[in-house]
Coordinates of C-alpha atoms and ligand atoms in Angstrom, one line a residue:
X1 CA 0.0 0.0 0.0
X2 CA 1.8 3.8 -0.9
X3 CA 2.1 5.8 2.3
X4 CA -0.5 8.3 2.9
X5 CA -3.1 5.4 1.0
X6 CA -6.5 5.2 3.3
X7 CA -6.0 1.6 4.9
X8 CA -9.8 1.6 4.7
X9 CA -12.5 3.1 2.0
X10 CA -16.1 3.5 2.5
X11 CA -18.1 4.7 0.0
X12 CA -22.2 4.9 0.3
X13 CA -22.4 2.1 2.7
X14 CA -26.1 1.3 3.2
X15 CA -27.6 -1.3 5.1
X16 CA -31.2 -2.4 5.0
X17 CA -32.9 -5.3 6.7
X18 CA -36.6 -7.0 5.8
X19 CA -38.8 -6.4 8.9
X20 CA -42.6 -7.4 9.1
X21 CA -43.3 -3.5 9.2
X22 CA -41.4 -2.6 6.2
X23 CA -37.5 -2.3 4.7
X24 CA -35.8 -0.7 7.6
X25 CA -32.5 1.1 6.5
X26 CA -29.9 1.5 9.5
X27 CA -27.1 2.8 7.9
X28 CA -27.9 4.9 4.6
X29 CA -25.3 6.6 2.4
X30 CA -22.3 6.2 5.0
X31 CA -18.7 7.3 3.4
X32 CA -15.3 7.9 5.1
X33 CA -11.9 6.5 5.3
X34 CA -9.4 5.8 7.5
X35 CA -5.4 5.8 7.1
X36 CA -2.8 3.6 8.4
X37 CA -1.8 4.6 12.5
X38 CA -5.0 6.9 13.1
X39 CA -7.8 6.5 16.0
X40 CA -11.0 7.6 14.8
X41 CA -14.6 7.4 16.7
X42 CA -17.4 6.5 15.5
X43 CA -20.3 8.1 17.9
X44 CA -23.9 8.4 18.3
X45 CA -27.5 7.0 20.4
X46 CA -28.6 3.8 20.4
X47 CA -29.7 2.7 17.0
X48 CA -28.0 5.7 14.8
X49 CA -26.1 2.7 13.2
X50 CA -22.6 2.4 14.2
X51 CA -22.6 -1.1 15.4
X52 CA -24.3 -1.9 11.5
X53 CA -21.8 0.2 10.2
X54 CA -18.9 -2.1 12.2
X55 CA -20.7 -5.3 11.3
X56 CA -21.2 -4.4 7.6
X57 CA -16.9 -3.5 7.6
X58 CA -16.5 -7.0 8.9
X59 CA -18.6 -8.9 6.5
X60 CA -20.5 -10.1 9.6
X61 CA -23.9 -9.2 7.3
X62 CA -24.5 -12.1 4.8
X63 CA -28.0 -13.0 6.4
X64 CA -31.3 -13.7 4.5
X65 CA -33.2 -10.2 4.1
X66 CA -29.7 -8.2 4.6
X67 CA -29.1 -6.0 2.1
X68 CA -25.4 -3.9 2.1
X69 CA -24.7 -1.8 -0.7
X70 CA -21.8 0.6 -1.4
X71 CA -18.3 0.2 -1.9
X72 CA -16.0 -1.2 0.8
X73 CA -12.3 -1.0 0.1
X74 CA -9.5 -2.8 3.1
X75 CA -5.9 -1.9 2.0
X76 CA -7.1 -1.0 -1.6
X77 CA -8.5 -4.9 -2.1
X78 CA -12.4 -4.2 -3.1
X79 CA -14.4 -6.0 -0.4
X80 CA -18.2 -5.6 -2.1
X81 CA -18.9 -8.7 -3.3
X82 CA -16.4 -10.8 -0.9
X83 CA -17.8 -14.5 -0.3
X84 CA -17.8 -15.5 3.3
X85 CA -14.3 -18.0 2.5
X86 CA -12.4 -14.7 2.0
X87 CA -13.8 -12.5 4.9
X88 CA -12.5 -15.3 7.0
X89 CA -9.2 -14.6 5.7
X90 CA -9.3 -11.1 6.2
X91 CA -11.0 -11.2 10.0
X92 CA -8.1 -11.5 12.3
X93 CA -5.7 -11.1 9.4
X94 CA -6.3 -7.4 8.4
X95 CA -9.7 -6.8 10.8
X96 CA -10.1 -7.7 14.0
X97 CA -13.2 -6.4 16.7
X98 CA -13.4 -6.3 20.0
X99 CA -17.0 -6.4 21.7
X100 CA -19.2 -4.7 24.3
X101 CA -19.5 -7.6 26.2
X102 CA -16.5 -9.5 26.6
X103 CA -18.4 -12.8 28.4
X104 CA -20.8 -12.7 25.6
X105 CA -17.5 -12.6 22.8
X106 CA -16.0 -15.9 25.0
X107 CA -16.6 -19.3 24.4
X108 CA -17.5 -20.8 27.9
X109 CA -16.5 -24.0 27.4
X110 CA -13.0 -23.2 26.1
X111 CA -10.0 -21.8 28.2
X112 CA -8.9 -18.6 27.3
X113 CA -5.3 -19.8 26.1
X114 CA -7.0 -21.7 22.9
X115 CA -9.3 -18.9 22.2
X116 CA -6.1 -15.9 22.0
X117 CA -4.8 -18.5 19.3
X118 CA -7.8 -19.6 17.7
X119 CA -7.0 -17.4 14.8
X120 CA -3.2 -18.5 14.4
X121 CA -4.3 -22.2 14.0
X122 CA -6.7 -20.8 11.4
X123 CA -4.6 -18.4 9.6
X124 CA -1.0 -19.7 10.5
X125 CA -1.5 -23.8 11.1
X126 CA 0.7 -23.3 14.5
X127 CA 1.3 -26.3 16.4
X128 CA -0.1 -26.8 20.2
X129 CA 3.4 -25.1 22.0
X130 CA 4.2 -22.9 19.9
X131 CA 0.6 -21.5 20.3
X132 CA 0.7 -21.9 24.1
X133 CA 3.7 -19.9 23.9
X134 CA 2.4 -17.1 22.0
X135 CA -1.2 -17.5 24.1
X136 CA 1.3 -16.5 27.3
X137 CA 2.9 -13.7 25.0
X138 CA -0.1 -12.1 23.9
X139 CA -1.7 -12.2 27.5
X140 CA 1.2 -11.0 29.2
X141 CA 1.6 -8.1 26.6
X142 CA -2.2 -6.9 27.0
X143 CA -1.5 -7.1 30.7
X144 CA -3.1 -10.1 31.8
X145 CA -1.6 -10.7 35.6
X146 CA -0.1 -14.3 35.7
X147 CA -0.3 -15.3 32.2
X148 CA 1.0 -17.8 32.6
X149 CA -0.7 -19.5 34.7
X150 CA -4.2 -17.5 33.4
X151 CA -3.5 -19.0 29.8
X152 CA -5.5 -22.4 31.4
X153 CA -8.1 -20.5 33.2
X154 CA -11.7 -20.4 31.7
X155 CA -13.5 -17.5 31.1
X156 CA -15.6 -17.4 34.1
X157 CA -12.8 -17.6 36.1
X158 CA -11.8 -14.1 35.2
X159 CA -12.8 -10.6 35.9
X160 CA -14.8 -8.7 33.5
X161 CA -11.8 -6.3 32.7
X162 CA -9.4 -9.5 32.2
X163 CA -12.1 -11.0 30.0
X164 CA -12.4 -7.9 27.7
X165 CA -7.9 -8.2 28.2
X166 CA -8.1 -11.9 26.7
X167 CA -10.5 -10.3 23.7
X168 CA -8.4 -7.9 23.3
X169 CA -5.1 -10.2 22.8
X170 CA -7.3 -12.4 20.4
X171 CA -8.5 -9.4 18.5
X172 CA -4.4 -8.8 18.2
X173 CA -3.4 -12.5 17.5
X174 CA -2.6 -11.7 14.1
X175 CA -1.5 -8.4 13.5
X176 CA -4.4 -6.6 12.2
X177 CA -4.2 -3.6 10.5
X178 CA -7.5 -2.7 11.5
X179 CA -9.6 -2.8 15.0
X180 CA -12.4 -2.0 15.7
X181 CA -13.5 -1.7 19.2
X182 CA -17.6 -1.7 20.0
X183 CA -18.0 0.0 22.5
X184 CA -15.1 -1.9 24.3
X185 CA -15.6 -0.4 28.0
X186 CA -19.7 -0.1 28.3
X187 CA -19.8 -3.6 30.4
X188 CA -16.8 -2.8 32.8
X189 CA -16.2 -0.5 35.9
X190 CA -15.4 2.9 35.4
X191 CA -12.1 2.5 36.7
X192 CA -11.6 -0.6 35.1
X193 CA -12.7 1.4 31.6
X194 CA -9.8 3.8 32.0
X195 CA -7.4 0.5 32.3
X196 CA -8.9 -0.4 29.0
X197 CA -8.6 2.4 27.3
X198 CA -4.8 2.7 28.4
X199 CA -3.8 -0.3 26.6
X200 CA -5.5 -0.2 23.6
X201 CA -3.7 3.2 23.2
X202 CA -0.7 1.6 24.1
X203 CA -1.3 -1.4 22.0
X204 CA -2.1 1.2 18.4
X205 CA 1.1 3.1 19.6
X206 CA 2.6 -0.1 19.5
X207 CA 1.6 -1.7 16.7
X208 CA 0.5 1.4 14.2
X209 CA -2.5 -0.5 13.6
X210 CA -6.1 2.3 13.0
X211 CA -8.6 1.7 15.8
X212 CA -12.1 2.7 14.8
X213 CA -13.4 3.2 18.4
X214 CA -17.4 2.7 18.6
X215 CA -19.2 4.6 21.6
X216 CA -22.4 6.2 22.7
X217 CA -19.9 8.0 24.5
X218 CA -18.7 11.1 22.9
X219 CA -16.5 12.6 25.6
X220 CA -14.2 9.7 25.7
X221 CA -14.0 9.6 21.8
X222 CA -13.5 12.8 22.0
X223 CA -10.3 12.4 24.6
X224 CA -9.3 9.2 23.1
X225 CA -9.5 9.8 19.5
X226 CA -7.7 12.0 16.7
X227 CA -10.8 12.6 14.5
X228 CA -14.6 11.4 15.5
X229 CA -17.7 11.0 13.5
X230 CA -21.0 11.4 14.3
X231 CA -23.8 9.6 13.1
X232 CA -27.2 10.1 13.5
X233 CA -30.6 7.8 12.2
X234 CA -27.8 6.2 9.5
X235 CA -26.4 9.0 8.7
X236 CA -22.8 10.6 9.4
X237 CA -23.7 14.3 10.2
X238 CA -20.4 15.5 11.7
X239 CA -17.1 14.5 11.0
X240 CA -13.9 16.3 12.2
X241 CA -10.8 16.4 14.0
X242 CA -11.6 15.5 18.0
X243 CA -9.9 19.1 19.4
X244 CA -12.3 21.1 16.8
X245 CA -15.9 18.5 17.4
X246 CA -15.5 19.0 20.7
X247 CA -15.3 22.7 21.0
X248 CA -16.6 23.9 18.3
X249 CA -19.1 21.4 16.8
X250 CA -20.9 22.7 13.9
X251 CA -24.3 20.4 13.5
X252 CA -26.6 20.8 16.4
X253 CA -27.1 17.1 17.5
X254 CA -23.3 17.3 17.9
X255 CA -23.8 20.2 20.2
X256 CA -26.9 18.3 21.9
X257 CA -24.6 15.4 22.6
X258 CA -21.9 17.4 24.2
X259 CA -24.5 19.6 26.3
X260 CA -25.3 16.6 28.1
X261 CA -22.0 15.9 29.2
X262 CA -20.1 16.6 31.9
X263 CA -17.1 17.6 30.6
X264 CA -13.5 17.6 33.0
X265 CA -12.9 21.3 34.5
X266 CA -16.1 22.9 33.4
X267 CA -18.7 23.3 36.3
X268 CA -22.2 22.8 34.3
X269 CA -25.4 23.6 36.8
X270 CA -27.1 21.2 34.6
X271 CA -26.5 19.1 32.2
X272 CA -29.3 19.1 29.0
X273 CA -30.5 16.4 27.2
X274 CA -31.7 16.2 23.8
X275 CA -35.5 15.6 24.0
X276 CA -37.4 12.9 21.9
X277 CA -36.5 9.7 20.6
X278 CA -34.0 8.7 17.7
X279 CA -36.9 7.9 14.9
X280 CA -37.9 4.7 13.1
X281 CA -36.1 3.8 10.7
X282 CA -38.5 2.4 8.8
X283 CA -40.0 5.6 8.6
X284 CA -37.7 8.6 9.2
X285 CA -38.5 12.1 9.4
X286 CA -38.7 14.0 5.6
X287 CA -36.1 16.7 5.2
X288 CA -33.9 16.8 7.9
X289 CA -33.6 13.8 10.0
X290 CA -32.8 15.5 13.5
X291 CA -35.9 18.3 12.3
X292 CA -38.3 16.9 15.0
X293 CA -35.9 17.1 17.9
X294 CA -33.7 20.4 16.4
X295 CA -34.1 23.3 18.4
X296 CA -33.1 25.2 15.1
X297 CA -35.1 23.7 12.9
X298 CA -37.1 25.6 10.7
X299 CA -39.3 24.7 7.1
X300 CA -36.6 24.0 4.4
X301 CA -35.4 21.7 7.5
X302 CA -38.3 19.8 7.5
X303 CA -38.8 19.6 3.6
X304 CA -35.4 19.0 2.2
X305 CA -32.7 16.6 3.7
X306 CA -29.8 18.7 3.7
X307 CA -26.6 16.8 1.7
X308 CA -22.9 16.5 3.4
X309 CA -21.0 20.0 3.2
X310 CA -17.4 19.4 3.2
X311 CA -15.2 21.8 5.1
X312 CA -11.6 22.8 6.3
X313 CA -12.0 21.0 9.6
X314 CA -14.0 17.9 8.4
X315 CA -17.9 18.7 7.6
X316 CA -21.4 18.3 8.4
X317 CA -24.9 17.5 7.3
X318 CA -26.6 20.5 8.3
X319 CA -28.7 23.5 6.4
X320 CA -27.7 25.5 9.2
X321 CA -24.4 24.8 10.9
X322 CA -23.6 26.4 14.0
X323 CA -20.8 28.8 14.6
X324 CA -18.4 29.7 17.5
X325 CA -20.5 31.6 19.9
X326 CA -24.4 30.2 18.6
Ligands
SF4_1 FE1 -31.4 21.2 12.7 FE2 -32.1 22.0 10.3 FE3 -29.5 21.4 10.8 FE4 -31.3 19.5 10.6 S1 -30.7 20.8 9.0 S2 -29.8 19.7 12.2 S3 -33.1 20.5 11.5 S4 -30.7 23.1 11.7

């Protein structure tokens, strides 16, 4: 791959699934890309998309009724199209994910030594020691306490923060150019989240691998990660680099999102949350899709959908942006 080349391409990713009350589109008309070393967050409600988005970018979608169109492209190799023999090629190869819930992600009835290596018997045909061995390697790097005596442990002997540890070394078995993390800390303590978050920043230092970081949360993508996008009803509306989003957002939801957090160092006497519901997708508003919960919104809002302005310092989807001081 050149330097400078995105690692990863997305062009008009949409996502629909059959539902007995109609098509329902969860991610419609998604593009971005992501180069080689970078952390970028992907952030929004509940059911905006972003765990459809993550699915659809590892080929975790070829259901009955699923329909993904658009153009995905991993390390310039087009992916649209891929049949499920070569996606498990690439998963742990070039993509790896780490989950929200790390018991959920762990087979029960195996001990957590064989699942780290699952993928290098897979993709590398490693013998039994030499995958015990790198088991006790890849625990101790992603700071498992006695590795090597955890390697034989199974999951439920473990912690919830040295479960989501053990899916974080499998997710790294085989030097992925690509993680993404789902919302990695939501099932841990908060003090154990911070942990978390420490080594996968030490583990992309590291490695150089891109981290697309997936959160509800947009205070910790916003500390954790060098550009975030925001995505609302399917839709990316803001996209930018973290310093500029999270001071100076320019689409109102954006703003709605950050006025409900408390933010370190800033004393808020209350913190405001955006009122109403994300919509139904099988049914979203016409024009703008935040028009029913935007306190800016006015009528070319609610009749025309506004299309992605590009900018200097990312860009939006909004008819009428906010600037510093509104
Ligand atoms: Fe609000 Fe209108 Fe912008 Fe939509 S287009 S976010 S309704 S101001």
């Amino acid at each position: 791959m050149p330097p400078g080349a995105p690692l990863l391409e997305v062009e008009g990713l949409s996502v629909s699934f059959a539902t007995a009350g109609g098509r329902l589109r969860a991610v419609d008309g998604v593009s971005f890309s992501l180069t080689q070393g970078r952390r970028v967050g992907l952030v929004g409600e509940s059911g905006s998309g972003k765990s459809v988005t993550a699915q659809a970018l590892m080929g975790l979608l070829d259901a009955p009724g699923v329909q993904v169109e658009g153009e995905l492209r991993l390390g310039g190799e087009r992916l649209t199209a891929t049949d499920e023999r070569r996606w498990r090629t690439l998963r742990g190869n070039k993509v790896a994910m780490v989950f929200q819930d790390p018991a959920a992600a762990l087979n029960p009835r195996m001990r957590v030594g064989e699942q780290v290596t699952e993928g290098l018997l897979v993709h590398q045909g490693l013998g039994r020691a030499e995958r015990r061995r790198r088991a006790v390697e890849l625990l101790t790097r992603v700071g498992l306490p006695d590795a090597g005596v955890r390697v034989d442990a199974w999951p439920h002997e473990l912690s919830g923060g040295m479960r989501q540890r053990v899916c974080i070394a499998m997710a790294l078995a085989c030097g992925p150019q690509l993680l993404i993390a789902d919302e990695p800390t939501t099932a841990l303590d908060v003090t154990v989240q911070a942990q978390v978050m420490a080594l996968l920043a030490r583990l992309q230092a590291e490695t150089g691998m891109a981290v697309l970081l997936i959160s509800h949360d947009l205070g910790l993508v916003a500390e954790w990660c060098d550009e975030v996008m925001v995505m609302y009803a399917g839709q990316l509306v803001e996209r930018g680099p973290a310093a500029r989003v999270l001071t100076r957002p320019r689409h109102p939801y954006t703003a709605g999102l950050l006025a409900s957090l408390p933010l370190p160092g800033e004393r808020r006497e209350r913190l405001v949350e955006i009122p109403g519901m994300v919509p139904d997708m099988r049914a979203p508003p016409s024009g703008c899709r935040f028009n029913p919960r935007c306190p800016r919104a006015d009528e070319r809002c609610r009749a025309e959908a506004p299309a992605w302005s590009e900018e200097a310092e990312g860009g939006h989807r909004c008819h009428l942006p906010l600037s510093e001081g509104t």
